[in-house]
Amino acid sequence: MIQENENRYQPKKYVQLTTPDWVKNATLYELNIRQFSDEGSFREVEKQLPRLKKMGIDIIWLMPIHPIGELHRKGNLGSYYSVKDYFAINAEFGTEEDFRSLINAIHQQGMYVIIDWVANHTSWDNKMVAEHPEWYMKSRKGTFQSTRWRDYDDIIELDYISSELRKYMTDALKFWVKEYNIDGYRCDIASFVPIDFWENARAELENIKPVFMLAEAEDKDLHRKAFDATYNWNLWNILHQIAAHGTSIKTLTEGYLAEHVSFFPKEAIRMNFVDNHDKNSWEGNQYSNFGEALKAAIVFTVMMDGIPLVYSGQEAGLDRSLEFFEKDPIDWKTHEIETLYTVLFQLKHKNKALWNGRHGGEMVRIMNDRLDQVISFVREKDGDRVLTIINLSNNPIIVQCDTSFDQGIYTNLFTGKEQKVLDNMIFNMNAWEYIVLHQSNQVSI
């Protein structure tokens, strides 16, 4: 009895799933197939895989590859997220053989692939509508309805009270893993679907192979048994406010980060991004030095804990939002953003301090005398260490950092030069300037 009473005070592990080992230092790339080339095909994507591998991409996230509904379609081509058939491939992108070829090519490059999954709703002309109308939510009038309180009139919402729907959707998820050897899913508005559905689906998928699951949601509970990673929406909003409106970075440090490091378990991976198909307003030059602010934000999102995301065309300096319902191919060109990501990802891959989840080091604040403008922190793991100092303001500053716990010889990531870190360091920094200093005991990974 005494032993039993003592056990109730022992800490219990919150995250109960096992993330695949290949995710430990991985990066993500959201690939918009329609806009990725003039042709907008699987075959054209294959041609750019070596470039993405060279940039340091590990996981390719393909936006939905399923046929798009025609009834109540938006625009000429419609939304990827209006799924007509969960077991078929959109002919706009190519054939079944083309898709298999792309999956094989991604794997041959040593990369992994996840596909976008839309479980909350379907198109109006999905065959489920006629065969199983009871699987759908109904309005007060008894009619089909789109996602409530949103302007999504090209889709209608599913009702997960049905056990038959749950089995159908789980079988569909298993189909693409078994038949095409994909490595997991990015799940659209995952928190709109009951969490017990996701937990069971993850368990059934794991019986086939280890998978990586990304939820478009910020819910901590999704990490327990269902998802390896969730979105960092709040981080994007705060970084954008800092860059666009000069908001004090205390909204980031004392508001967001204090909660982030305390609330989310270490095993829970957050996806960090400055751009994706829903958030594009960093592009353009409507704000002074906005391009420099963007680069500073990119550095921060890679250096902090979490898995970083690059969106199609971002690395080419895309300065506009891509059309969503029409053809709008990316103008591919060499740009400094791709070089920046390449350098950052090289460090992320080799330095354990920057690895994901439990494999990486915690973000520890380094105090400085410009806390409303400069963020400074250190991450350390197994003798590897990275110091990051970023001026997140539109003003040049002189900042003093308390580095008394982090003295030593480091390498400056962007100059390649050695730098001795003393107990106090003073930096003259331009607007939006960033400094990354690293040291490592690791010869290779």
JSON list of N, CA and C in Angstrom, two decimals, residues 325-376:
[
{"chain": "A", "resi": 325, "resn": "PHE", "atom": "N", "xyz": [-6.83, 29.23, -56.67]},
{"chain": "A", "resi": 325, "resn": "PHE", "atom": "CA", "xyz": [-7.83, 28.51, -57.47]},
{"chain": "A", "resi": 325, "resn": "PHE", "atom": "C", "xyz": [-7.55, 28.59, -58.97]},
{"chain": "A", "resi": 326, "resn": "GLU", "atom": "N", "xyz": [-6.41, 29.20, -59.32]},
{"chain": "A", "resi": 326, "resn": "GLU", "atom": "CA", "xyz": [-6.04, 29.36, -60.72]},
{"chain": "A", "resi": 326, "resn": "GLU", "atom": "C", "xyz": [-4.58, 28.96, -60.92]},
{"chain": "A", "resi": 327, "resn": "LYS", "atom": "N", "xyz": [-4.18, 28.84, -62.16]},
{"chain": "A", "resi": 327, "resn": "LYS", "atom": "CA", "xyz": [-2.79, 28.54, -62.48]},
{"chain": "A", "resi": 327, "resn": "LYS", "atom": "C", "xyz": [-1.94, 29.79, -62.29]},
{"chain": "A", "resi": 328, "resn": "ASP", "atom": "N", "xyz": [-0.82, 29.66, -61.57]},
{"chain": "A", "resi": 328, "resn": "ASP", "atom": "CA", "xyz": [0.03, 30.81, -61.24]},
{"chain": "A", "resi": 328, "resn": "ASP", "atom": "C", "xyz": [1.44, 30.30, -60.94]},
{"chain": "A", "resi": 329, "resn": "PRO", "atom": "N", "xyz": [2.17, 29.87, -61.96]},
{"chain": "A", "resi": 329, "resn": "PRO", "atom": "CA", "xyz": [3.47, 29.22, -61.72]},
{"chain": "A", "resi": 329, "resn": "PRO", "atom": "C", "xyz": [4.50, 30.15, -61.09]},
{"chain": "A", "resi": 330, "resn": "ILE", "atom": "N", "xyz": [5.35, 29.55, -60.28]},
{"chain": "A", "resi": 330, "resn": "ILE", "atom": "CA", "xyz": [6.43, 30.28, -59.60]},
{"chain": "A", "resi": 330, "resn": "ILE", "atom": "C", "xyz": [7.48, 30.70, -60.62]},
{"chain": "A", "resi": 331, "resn": "ASP", "atom": "N", "xyz": [7.99, 31.89, -60.46]},
{"chain": "A", "resi": 331, "resn": "ASP", "atom": "CA", "xyz": [9.11, 32.38, -61.27]},
{"chain": "A", "resi": 331, "resn": "ASP", "atom": "C", "xyz": [10.40, 32.00, -60.57]},
{"chain": "A", "resi": 332, "resn": "TRP", "atom": "N", "xyz": [10.99, 30.90, -61.00]},
{"chain": "A", "resi": 332, "resn": "TRP", "atom": "CA", "xyz": [12.18, 30.39, -60.32]},
{"chain": "A", "resi": 332, "resn": "TRP", "atom": "C", "xyz": [13.42, 31.20, -60.71]},
{"chain": "A", "resi": 333, "resn": "LYS", "atom": "N", "xyz": [14.15, 31.64, -59.69]},
{"chain": "A", "resi": 333, "resn": "LYS", "atom": "CA", "xyz": [15.39, 32.38, -59.91]},
{"chain": "A", "resi": 333, "resn": "LYS", "atom": "C", "xyz": [16.29, 32.21, -58.69]},
{"chain": "A", "resi": 334, "resn": "THR", "atom": "N", "xyz": [17.55, 32.42, -58.90]},
{"chain": "A", "resi": 334, "resn": "THR", "atom": "CA", "xyz": [18.50, 32.34, -57.79]},
{"chain": "A", "resi": 334, "resn": "THR", "atom": "C", "xyz": [18.28, 33.51, -56.85]},
{"chain": "A", "resi": 335, "resn": "HIS", "atom": "N", "xyz": [18.24, 33.22, -55.55]},
{"chain": "A", "resi": 335, "resn": "HIS", "atom": "CA", "xyz": [17.97, 34.27, -54.58]},
{"chain": "A", "resi": 335, "resn": "HIS", "atom": "C", "xyz": [18.73, 34.00, -53.28]},
{"chain": "A", "resi": 336, "resn": "GLU", "atom": "N", "xyz": [19.05, 35.07, -52.55]},
{"chain": "A", "resi": 336, "resn": "GLU", "atom": "CA", "xyz": [19.82, 34.94, -51.32]},
{"chain": "A", "resi": 336, "resn": "GLU", "atom": "C", "xyz": [19.07, 34.18, -50.24]},
{"chain": "A", "resi": 337, "resn": "ILE", "atom": "N", "xyz": [17.73, 34.12, -50.32]},
{"chain": "A", "resi": 337, "resn": "ILE", "atom": "CA", "xyz": [16.98, 33.39, -49.31]},
{"chain": "A", "resi": 337, "resn": "ILE", "atom": "C", "xyz": [17.31, 31.90, -49.37]},
{"chain": "A", "resi": 338, "resn": "GLU", "atom": "N", "xyz": [17.50, 31.36, -50.58]},
{"chain": "A", "resi": 338, "resn": "GLU", "atom": "CA", "xyz": [17.87, 29.95, -50.69]},
{"chain": "A", "resi": 338, "resn": "GLU", "atom": "C", "xyz": [19.24, 29.70, -50.08]},
{"chain": "A", "resi": 339, "resn": "THR", "atom": "N", "xyz": [20.16, 30.61, -50.32]},
{"chain": "A", "resi": 339, "resn": "THR", "atom": "CA", "xyz": [21.50, 30.49, -49.73]},
{"chain": "A", "resi": 339, "resn": "THR", "atom": "C", "xyz": [21.42, 30.54, -48.21]},
{"chain": "A", "resi": 340, "resn": "LEU", "atom": "N", "xyz": [20.60, 31.43, -47.69]},
{"chain": "A", "resi": 340, "resn": "LEU", "atom": "CA", "xyz": [20.44, 31.55, -46.24]},
{"chain": "A", "resi": 340, "resn": "LEU", "atom": "C", "xyz": [19.92, 30.24, -45.65]},
{"chain": "A", "resi": 341, "resn": "TYR", "atom": "N", "xyz": [18.86, 29.70, -46.24]},
{"chain": "A", "resi": 341, "resn": "TYR", "atom": "CA", "xyz": [18.32, 28.44, -45.74]},
{"chain": "A", "resi": 341, "resn": "TYR", "atom": "C", "xyz": [19.36, 27.32, -45.83]},
{"chain": "A", "resi": 342, "resn": "THR", "atom": "N", "xyz": [20.10, 27.28, -46.90]},
{"chain": "A", "resi": 342, "resn": "THR", "atom": "CA", "xyz": [21.10, 26.22, -47.07]},
{"chain": "A", "resi": 342, "resn": "THR", "atom": "C", "xyz": [22.13, 26.25, -45.95]},
{"chain": "A", "resi": 343, "resn": "VAL", "atom": "N", "xyz": [22.62, 27.44, -45.63]},
{"chain": "A", "resi": 343, "resn": "VAL", "atom": "CA", "xyz": [23.61, 27.59, -44.55]},
{"chain": "A", "resi": 343, "resn": "VAL", "atom": "C", "xyz": [23.00, 27.19, -43.20]},
{"chain": "A", "resi": 344, "resn": "LEU", "atom": "N", "xyz": [21.80, 27.66, -42.93]},
{"chain": "A", "resi": 344, "resn": "LEU", "atom": "CA", "xyz": [21.15, 27.36, -41.65]},
{"chain": "A", "resi": 344, "resn": "LEU", "atom": "C", "xyz": [20.87, 25.87, -41.52]},
{"chain": "A", "resi": 345, "resn": "PHE", "atom": "N", "xyz": [20.40, 25.23, -42.59]},
{"chain": "A", "resi": 345, "resn": "PHE", "atom": "CA", "xyz": [20.07, 23.81, -42.53]},
{"chain": "A", "resi": 345, "resn": "PHE", "atom": "C", "xyz": [21.31, 22.94, -42.40]},
{"chain": "A", "resi": 346, "resn": "GLN", "atom": "N", "xyz": [22.42, 23.37, -42.97]},
{"chain": "A", "resi": 346, "resn": "GLN", "atom": "CA", "xyz": [23.67, 22.62, -42.79]},
{"chain": "A", "resi": 346, "resn": "GLN", "atom": "C", "xyz": [24.04, 22.56, -41.32]},
{"chain": "A", "resi": 347, "resn": "LEU", "atom": "N", "xyz": [23.89, 23.68, -40.63]},
{"chain": "A", "resi": 347, "resn": "LEU", "atom": "CA", "xyz": [24.20, 23.70, -39.19]},
{"chain": "A", "resi": 347, "resn": "LEU", "atom": "C", "xyz": [23.19, 22.87, -38.42]},
{"chain": "A", "resi": 348, "resn": "LYS", "atom": "N", "xyz": [21.92, 22.97, -38.77]},
{"chain": "A", "resi": 348, "resn": "LYS", "atom": "CA", "xyz": [20.88, 22.22, -38.07]},
{"chain": "A", "resi": 348, "resn": "LYS", "atom": "C", "xyz": [21.13, 20.72, -38.18]},
{"chain": "A", "resi": 349, "resn": "HIS", "atom": "N", "xyz": [21.57, 20.27, -39.33]},
{"chain": "A", "resi": 349, "resn": "HIS", "atom": "CA", "xyz": [21.78, 18.84, -39.52]},
{"chain": "A", "resi": 349, "resn": "HIS", "atom": "C", "xyz": [22.93, 18.29, -38.69]},
{"chain": "A", "resi": 350, "resn": "LYS", "atom": "N", "xyz": [23.96, 19.09, -38.48]},
{"chain": "A", "resi": 350, "resn": "LYS", "atom": "CA", "xyz": [25.16, 18.55, -37.84]},
{"chain": "A", "resi": 350, "resn": "LYS", "atom": "C", "xyz": [25.27, 18.90, -36.35]},
{"chain": "A", "resi": 351, "resn": "ASN", "atom": "N", "xyz": [24.59, 19.95, -35.91]},
{"chain": "A", "resi": 351, "resn": "ASN", "atom": "CA", "xyz": [24.74, 20.39, -34.53]},
{"chain": "A", "resi": 351, "resn": "ASN", "atom": "C", "xyz": [23.54, 19.94, -33.70]},
{"chain": "A", "resi": 352, "resn": "LYS", "atom": "N", "xyz": [23.77, 19.06, -32.75]},
{"chain": "A", "resi": 352, "resn": "LYS", "atom": "CA", "xyz": [22.68, 18.46, -31.98]},
{"chain": "A", "resi": 352, "resn": "LYS", "atom": "C", "xyz": [21.86, 19.49, -31.19]},
{"chain": "A", "resi": 353, "resn": "ALA", "atom": "N", "xyz": [22.45, 20.60, -30.86]},
{"chain": "A", "resi": 353, "resn": "ALA", "atom": "CA", "xyz": [21.72, 21.62, -30.10]},
{"chain": "A", "resi": 353, "resn": "ALA", "atom": "C", "xyz": [20.47, 22.08, -30.85]},
{"chain": "A", "resi": 354, "resn": "LEU", "atom": "N", "xyz": [20.49, 21.99, -32.19]},
{"chain": "A", "resi": 354, "resn": "LEU", "atom": "CA", "xyz": [19.39, 22.49, -33.02]},
{"chain": "A", "resi": 354, "resn": "LEU", "atom": "C", "xyz": [18.44, 21.39, -33.47]},
{"chain": "A", "resi": 355, "resn": "TRP", "atom": "N", "xyz": [18.61, 20.19, -32.97]},
{"chain": "A", "resi": 355, "resn": "TRP", "atom": "CA", "xyz": [17.76, 19.09, -33.41]},
{"chain": "A", "resi": 355, "resn": "TRP", "atom": "C", "xyz": [16.35, 19.23, -32.83]},
{"chain": "A", "resi": 356, "resn": "ASN", "atom": "N", "xyz": [15.45, 18.42, -33.34]},
{"chain": "A", "resi": 356, "resn": "ASN", "atom": "CA", "xyz": [14.02, 18.56, -33.05]},
{"chain": "A", "resi": 356, "resn": "ASN", "atom": "C", "xyz": [13.60, 17.78, -31.81]},
{"chain": "A", "resi": 357, "resn": "GLY", "atom": "N", "xyz": [12.60, 18.32, -31.10]},
{"chain": "A", "resi": 357, "resn": "GLY", "atom": "CA", "xyz": [12.01, 17.61, -29.98]},
{"chain": "A", "resi": 357, "resn": "GLY", "atom": "C", "xyz": [13.02, 17.27, -28.90]},
{"chain": "A", "resi": 358, "resn": "ARG", "atom": "N", "xyz": [12.92, 16.05, -28.39]},
{"chain": "A", "resi": 358, "resn": "ARG", "atom": "CA", "xyz": [13.78, 15.62, -27.28]},
{"chain": "A", "resi": 358, "resn": "ARG", "atom": "C", "xyz": [15.24, 15.49, -27.71]},
{"chain": "A", "resi": 359, "resn": "HIS", "atom": "N", "xyz": [15.50, 15.44, -29.01]},
{"chain": "A", "resi": 359, "resn": "HIS", "atom": "CA", "xyz": [16.87, 15.27, -29.50]},
{"chain": "A", "resi": 359, "resn": "HIS", "atom": "C", "xyz": [17.67, 16.56, -29.43]},
{"chain": "A", "resi": 360, "resn": "GLY", "atom": "N", "xyz": [16.99, 17.72, -29.33]},
{"chain": "A", "resi": 360, "resn": "GLY", "atom": "CA", "xyz": [17.68, 19.00, -29.37]},
{"chain": "A", "resi": 360, "resn": "GLY", "atom": "C", "xyz": [17.79, 19.66, -28.00]},
{"chain": "A", "resi": 361, "resn": "GLY", "atom": "N", "xyz": [18.43, 20.82, -27.98]},
{"chain": "A", "resi": 361, "resn": "GLY", "atom": "CA", "xyz": [18.64, 21.55, -26.73]},
{"chain": "A", "resi": 361, "resn": "GLY", "atom": "C", "xyz": [17.53, 22.55, -26.46]},
{"chain": "A", "resi": 362, "resn": "GLU", "atom": "N", "xyz": [17.27, 22.77, -25.19]},
{"chain": "A", "resi": 362, "resn": "GLU", "atom": "CA", "xyz": [16.26, 23.75, -24.78]},
{"chain": "A", "resi": 362, "resn": "GLU", "atom": "C", "xyz": [16.74, 25.16, -25.09]},
{"chain": "A", "resi": 363, "resn": "MET", "atom": "N", "xyz": [15.81, 26.05, -25.41]},
{"chain": "A", "resi": 363, "resn": "MET", "atom": "CA", "xyz": [16.13, 27.46, -25.58]},
{"chain": "A", "resi": 363, "resn": "MET", "atom": "C", "xyz": [16.32, 28.09, -24.20]},
{"chain": "A", "resi": 364, "resn": "VAL", "atom": "N", "xyz": [17.52, 28.60, -23.93]},
{"chain": "A", "resi": 364, "resn": "VAL", "atom": "CA", "xyz": [17.81, 29.25, -22.65]},
{"chain": "A", "resi": 364, "resn": "VAL", "atom": "C", "xyz": [18.15, 30.70, -22.93]},
{"chain": "A", "resi": 365, "resn": "ARG", "atom": "N", "xyz": [17.47, 31.58, -22.25]},
{"chain": "A", "resi": 365, "resn": "ARG", "atom": "CA", "xyz": [17.66, 33.01, -22.51]},
{"chain": "A", "resi": 365, "resn": "ARG", "atom": "C", "xyz": [19.02, 33.49, -22.04]},
{"chain": "A", "resi": 366, "resn": "ILE", "atom": "N", "xyz": [19.69, 34.28, -22.87]},
{"chain": "A", "resi": 366, "resn": "ILE", "atom": "CA", "xyz": [20.87, 35.03, -22.49]},
{"chain": "A", "resi": 366, "resn": "ILE", "atom": "C", "xyz": [20.42, 36.47, -22.26]},
{"chain": "A", "resi": 367, "resn": "MET", "atom": "N", "xyz": [20.62, 36.94, -21.07]},
{"chain": "A", "resi": 367, "resn": "MET", "atom": "CA", "xyz": [20.17, 38.29, -20.74]},
{"chain": "A", "resi": 367, "resn": "MET", "atom": "C", "xyz": [21.03, 39.33, -21.45]},
{"chain": "A", "resi": 368, "resn": "ASN", "atom": "N", "xyz": [20.37, 40.41, -21.87]},
{"chain": "A", "resi": 368, "resn": "ASN", "atom": "CA", "xyz": [21.09, 41.53, -22.48]},
{"chain": "A", "resi": 368, "resn": "ASN", "atom": "C", "xyz": [20.46, 42.84, -22.02]},
{"chain": "A", "resi": 369, "resn": "ASP", "atom": "N", "xyz": [21.06, 43.95, -22.39]},
{"chain": "A", "resi": 369, "resn": "ASP", "atom": "CA", "xyz": [20.56, 45.25, -21.93]},
{"chain": "A", "resi": 369, "resn": "ASP", "atom": "C", "xyz": [19.66, 45.93, -22.96]},
{"chain": "A", "resi": 370, "resn": "ARG", "atom": "N", "xyz": [19.17, 45.16, -23.93]},
{"chain": "A", "resi": 370, "resn": "ARG", "atom": "CA", "xyz": [18.23, 45.70, -24.93]},
{"chain": "A", "resi": 370, "resn": "ARG", "atom": "C", "xyz": [17.07, 44.70, -25.12]},
{"chain": "A", "resi": 371, "resn": "LEU", "atom": "N", "xyz": [16.44, 44.34, -24.03]},
{"chain": "A", "resi": 371, "resn": "LEU", "atom": "CA", "xyz": [15.46, 43.27, -24.06]},
{"chain": "A", "resi": 371, "resn": "LEU", "atom": "C", "xyz": [14.20, 43.58, -24.86]},
{"chain": "A", "resi": 372, "resn": "ASP", "atom": "N", "xyz": [13.99, 44.85, -25.17]},
{"chain": "A", "resi": 372, "resn": "ASP", "atom": "CA", "xyz": [12.82, 45.20, -25.99]},
{"chain": "A", "resi": 372, "resn": "ASP", "atom": "C", "xyz": [13.14, 45.18, -27.48]},
{"chain": "A", "resi": 373, "resn": "GLN", "atom": "N", "xyz": [14.42, 44.95, -27.83]},
{"chain": "A", "resi": 373, "resn": "GLN", "atom": "CA", "xyz": [14.83, 44.95, -29.23]},
{"chain": "A", "resi": 373, "resn": "GLN", "atom": "C", "xyz": [15.61, 43.70, -29.64]},
{"chain": "A", "resi": 374, "resn": "VAL", "atom": "N", "xyz": [16.39, 43.16, -28.74]},
{"chain": "A", "resi": 374, "resn": "VAL", "atom": "CA", "xyz": [17.33, 42.08, -29.07]},
{"chain": "A", "resi": 374, "resn": "VAL", "atom": "C", "xyz": [16.94, 40.80, -28.34]},
{"chain": "A", "resi": 375, "resn": "ILE", "atom": "N", "xyz": [16.84, 39.71, -29.09]},
{"chain": "A", "resi": 375, "resn": "ILE", "atom": "CA", "xyz": [16.65, 38.40, -28.49]},
{"chain": "A", "resi": 375, "resn": "ILE", "atom": "C", "xyz": [17.96, 37.65, -28.55]},
{"chain": "A", "resi": 376, "resn": "SER", "atom": "N", "xyz": [18.37, 37.09, -27.43]},
{"chain": "A", "resi": 376, "resn": "SER", "atom": "CA", "xyz": [19.62, 36.34, -27.36]},
{"chain": "A", "resi": 376, "resn": "SER", "atom": "C", "xyz": [19.37, 35.08, -26.54]}
]
